[in-house]
Short mmCIF file of C-alpha atoms in Angstrom, two decimals:
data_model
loop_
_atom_site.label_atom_id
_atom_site.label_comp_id
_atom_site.label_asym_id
_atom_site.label_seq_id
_atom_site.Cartn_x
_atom_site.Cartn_y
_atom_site.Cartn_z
CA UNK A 1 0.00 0.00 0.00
CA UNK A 2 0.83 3.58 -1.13
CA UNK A 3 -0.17 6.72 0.01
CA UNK A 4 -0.16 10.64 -0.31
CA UNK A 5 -0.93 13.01 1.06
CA UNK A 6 -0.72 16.84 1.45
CA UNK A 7 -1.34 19.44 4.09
CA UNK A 8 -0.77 23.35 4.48
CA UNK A 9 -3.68 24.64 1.77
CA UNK A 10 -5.96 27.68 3.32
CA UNK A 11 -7.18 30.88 2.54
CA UNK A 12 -4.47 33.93 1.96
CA UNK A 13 -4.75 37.00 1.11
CA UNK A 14 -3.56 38.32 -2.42
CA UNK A 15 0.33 39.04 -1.99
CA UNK A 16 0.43 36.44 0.64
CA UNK A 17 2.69 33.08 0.52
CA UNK A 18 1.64 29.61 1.74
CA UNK A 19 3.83 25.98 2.14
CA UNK A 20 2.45 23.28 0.97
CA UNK A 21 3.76 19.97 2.07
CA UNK A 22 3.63 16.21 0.33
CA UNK A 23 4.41 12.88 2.40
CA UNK A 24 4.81 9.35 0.39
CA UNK A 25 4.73 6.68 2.37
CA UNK A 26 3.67 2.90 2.87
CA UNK A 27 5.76 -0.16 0.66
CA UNK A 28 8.08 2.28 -1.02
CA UNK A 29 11.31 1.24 -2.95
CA UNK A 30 11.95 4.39 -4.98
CA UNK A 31 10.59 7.40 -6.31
CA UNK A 32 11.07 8.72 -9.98
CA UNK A 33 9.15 11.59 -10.22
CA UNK A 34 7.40 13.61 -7.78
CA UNK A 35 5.82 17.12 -7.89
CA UNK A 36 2.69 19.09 -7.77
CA UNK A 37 -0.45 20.02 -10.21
CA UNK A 38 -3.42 22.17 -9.59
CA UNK A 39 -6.75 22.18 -10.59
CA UNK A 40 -8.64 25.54 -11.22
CA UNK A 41 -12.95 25.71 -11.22
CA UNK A 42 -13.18 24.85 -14.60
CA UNK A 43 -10.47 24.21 -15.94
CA UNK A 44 -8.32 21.24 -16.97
CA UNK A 45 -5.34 19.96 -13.96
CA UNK A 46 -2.16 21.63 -14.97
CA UNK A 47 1.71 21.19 -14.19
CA UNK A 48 2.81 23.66 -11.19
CA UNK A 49 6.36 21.88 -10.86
CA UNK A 50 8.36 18.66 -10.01
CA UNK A 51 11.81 17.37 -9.44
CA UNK A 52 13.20 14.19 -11.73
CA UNK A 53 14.47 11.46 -10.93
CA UNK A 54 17.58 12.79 -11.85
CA UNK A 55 17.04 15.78 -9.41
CA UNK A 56 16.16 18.50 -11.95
CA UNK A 57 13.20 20.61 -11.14
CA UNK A 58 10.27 21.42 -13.69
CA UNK A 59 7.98 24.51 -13.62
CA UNK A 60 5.13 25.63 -15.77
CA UNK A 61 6.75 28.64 -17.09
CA UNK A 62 4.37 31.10 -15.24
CA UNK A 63 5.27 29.93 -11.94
CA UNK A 64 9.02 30.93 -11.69
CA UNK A 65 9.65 33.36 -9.52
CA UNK A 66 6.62 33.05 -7.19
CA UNK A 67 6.97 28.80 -6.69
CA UNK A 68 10.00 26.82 -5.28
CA UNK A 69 9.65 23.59 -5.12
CA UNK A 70 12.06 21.83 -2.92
CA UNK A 71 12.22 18.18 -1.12
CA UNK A 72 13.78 15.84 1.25
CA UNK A 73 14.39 12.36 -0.22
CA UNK A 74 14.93 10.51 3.03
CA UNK A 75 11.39 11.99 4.63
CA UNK A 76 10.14 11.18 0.85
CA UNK A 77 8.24 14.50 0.96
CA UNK A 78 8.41 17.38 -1.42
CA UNK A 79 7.29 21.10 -0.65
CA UNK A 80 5.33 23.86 -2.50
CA UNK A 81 6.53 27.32 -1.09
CA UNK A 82 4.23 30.06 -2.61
CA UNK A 83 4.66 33.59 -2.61
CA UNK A 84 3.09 36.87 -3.69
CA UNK A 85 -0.28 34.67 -4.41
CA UNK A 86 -2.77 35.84 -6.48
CA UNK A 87 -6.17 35.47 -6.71
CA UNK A 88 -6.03 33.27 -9.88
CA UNK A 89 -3.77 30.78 -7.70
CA UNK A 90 -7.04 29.38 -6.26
CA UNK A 91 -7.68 25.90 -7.06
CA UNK A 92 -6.58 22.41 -5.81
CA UNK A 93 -3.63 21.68 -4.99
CA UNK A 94 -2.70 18.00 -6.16
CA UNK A 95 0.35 15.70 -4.98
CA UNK A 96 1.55 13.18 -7.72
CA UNK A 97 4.27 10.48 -7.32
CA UNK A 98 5.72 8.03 -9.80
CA UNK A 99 6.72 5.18 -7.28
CA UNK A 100 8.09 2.04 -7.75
CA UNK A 101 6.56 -0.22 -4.86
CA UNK A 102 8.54 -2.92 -2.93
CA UNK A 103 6.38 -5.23 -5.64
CA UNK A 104 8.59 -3.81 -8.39
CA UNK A 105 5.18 -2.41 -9.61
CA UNK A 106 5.43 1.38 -11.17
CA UNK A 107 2.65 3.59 -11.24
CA UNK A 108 1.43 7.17 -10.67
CA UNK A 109 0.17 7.88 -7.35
CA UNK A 110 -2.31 11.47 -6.53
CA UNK A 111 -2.74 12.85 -3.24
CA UNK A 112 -6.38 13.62 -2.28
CA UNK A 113 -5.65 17.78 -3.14
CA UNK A 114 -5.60 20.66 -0.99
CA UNK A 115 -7.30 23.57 -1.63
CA UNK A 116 -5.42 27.04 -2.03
CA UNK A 117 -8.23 29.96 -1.86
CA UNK A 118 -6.55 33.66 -2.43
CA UNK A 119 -9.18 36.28 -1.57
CA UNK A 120 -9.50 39.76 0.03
#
């Protein structure tokens, strides 16, 4: 068994920042790809950011500058740091994992989302 989860989604005020945090855990033997998407009202899930197996770090284009993504292999958890938010930031906030389980089974795993609401 595999799971994901996040934590750290709330409401912010536009200009604020939030953390958002991803855990991976349960029959684990590595970890090829793991990052974050987000979901909008509407609109189709889309590519915030995630880091390779070979350690290099993606981002949707739009996002530098405002998103880090960073991680710590041996707590298998990656982080979504968030600045200067704006109100078109709100959506869900989704986990995903590429793990290879201790079945030598590879798959995509998605967190159940957490939702990121920027409003006055």
């Amino acid at each position: 068994q595999v799971q994901v989860v996040e934590s750290g989604g709330g409401l912010v005020q536009p200009g604020g920042s939030l953390r958002l945090s991803c855990v991976a855990s349960g029959s684990i033997r590595s970890i090829d790809r793991m990052g974050w998407y987000r979901q909008a009202p509407g609109k189709q899930r889309e590519l915030v950011g995630d880091f390779t197996s070979g350690g290099s770090t993606n981002y949707a284009d739009y996002k530098r500058g405002r998103f880090t993504i960073s991680r710590d292999n041996a707590k298998n958890t990656v982080y979504l740091q968030m600045n200067n938010l704006k109100p078109e930031d709100t959506a869900v906030y989704y986990c995903n994992a590429r793990i290879e389980t201790r079945a030598f089974v590879v798959r995509d795993y998605w967190g159940q989302g957490t939702q990121v609401t920027v409003s006055a």
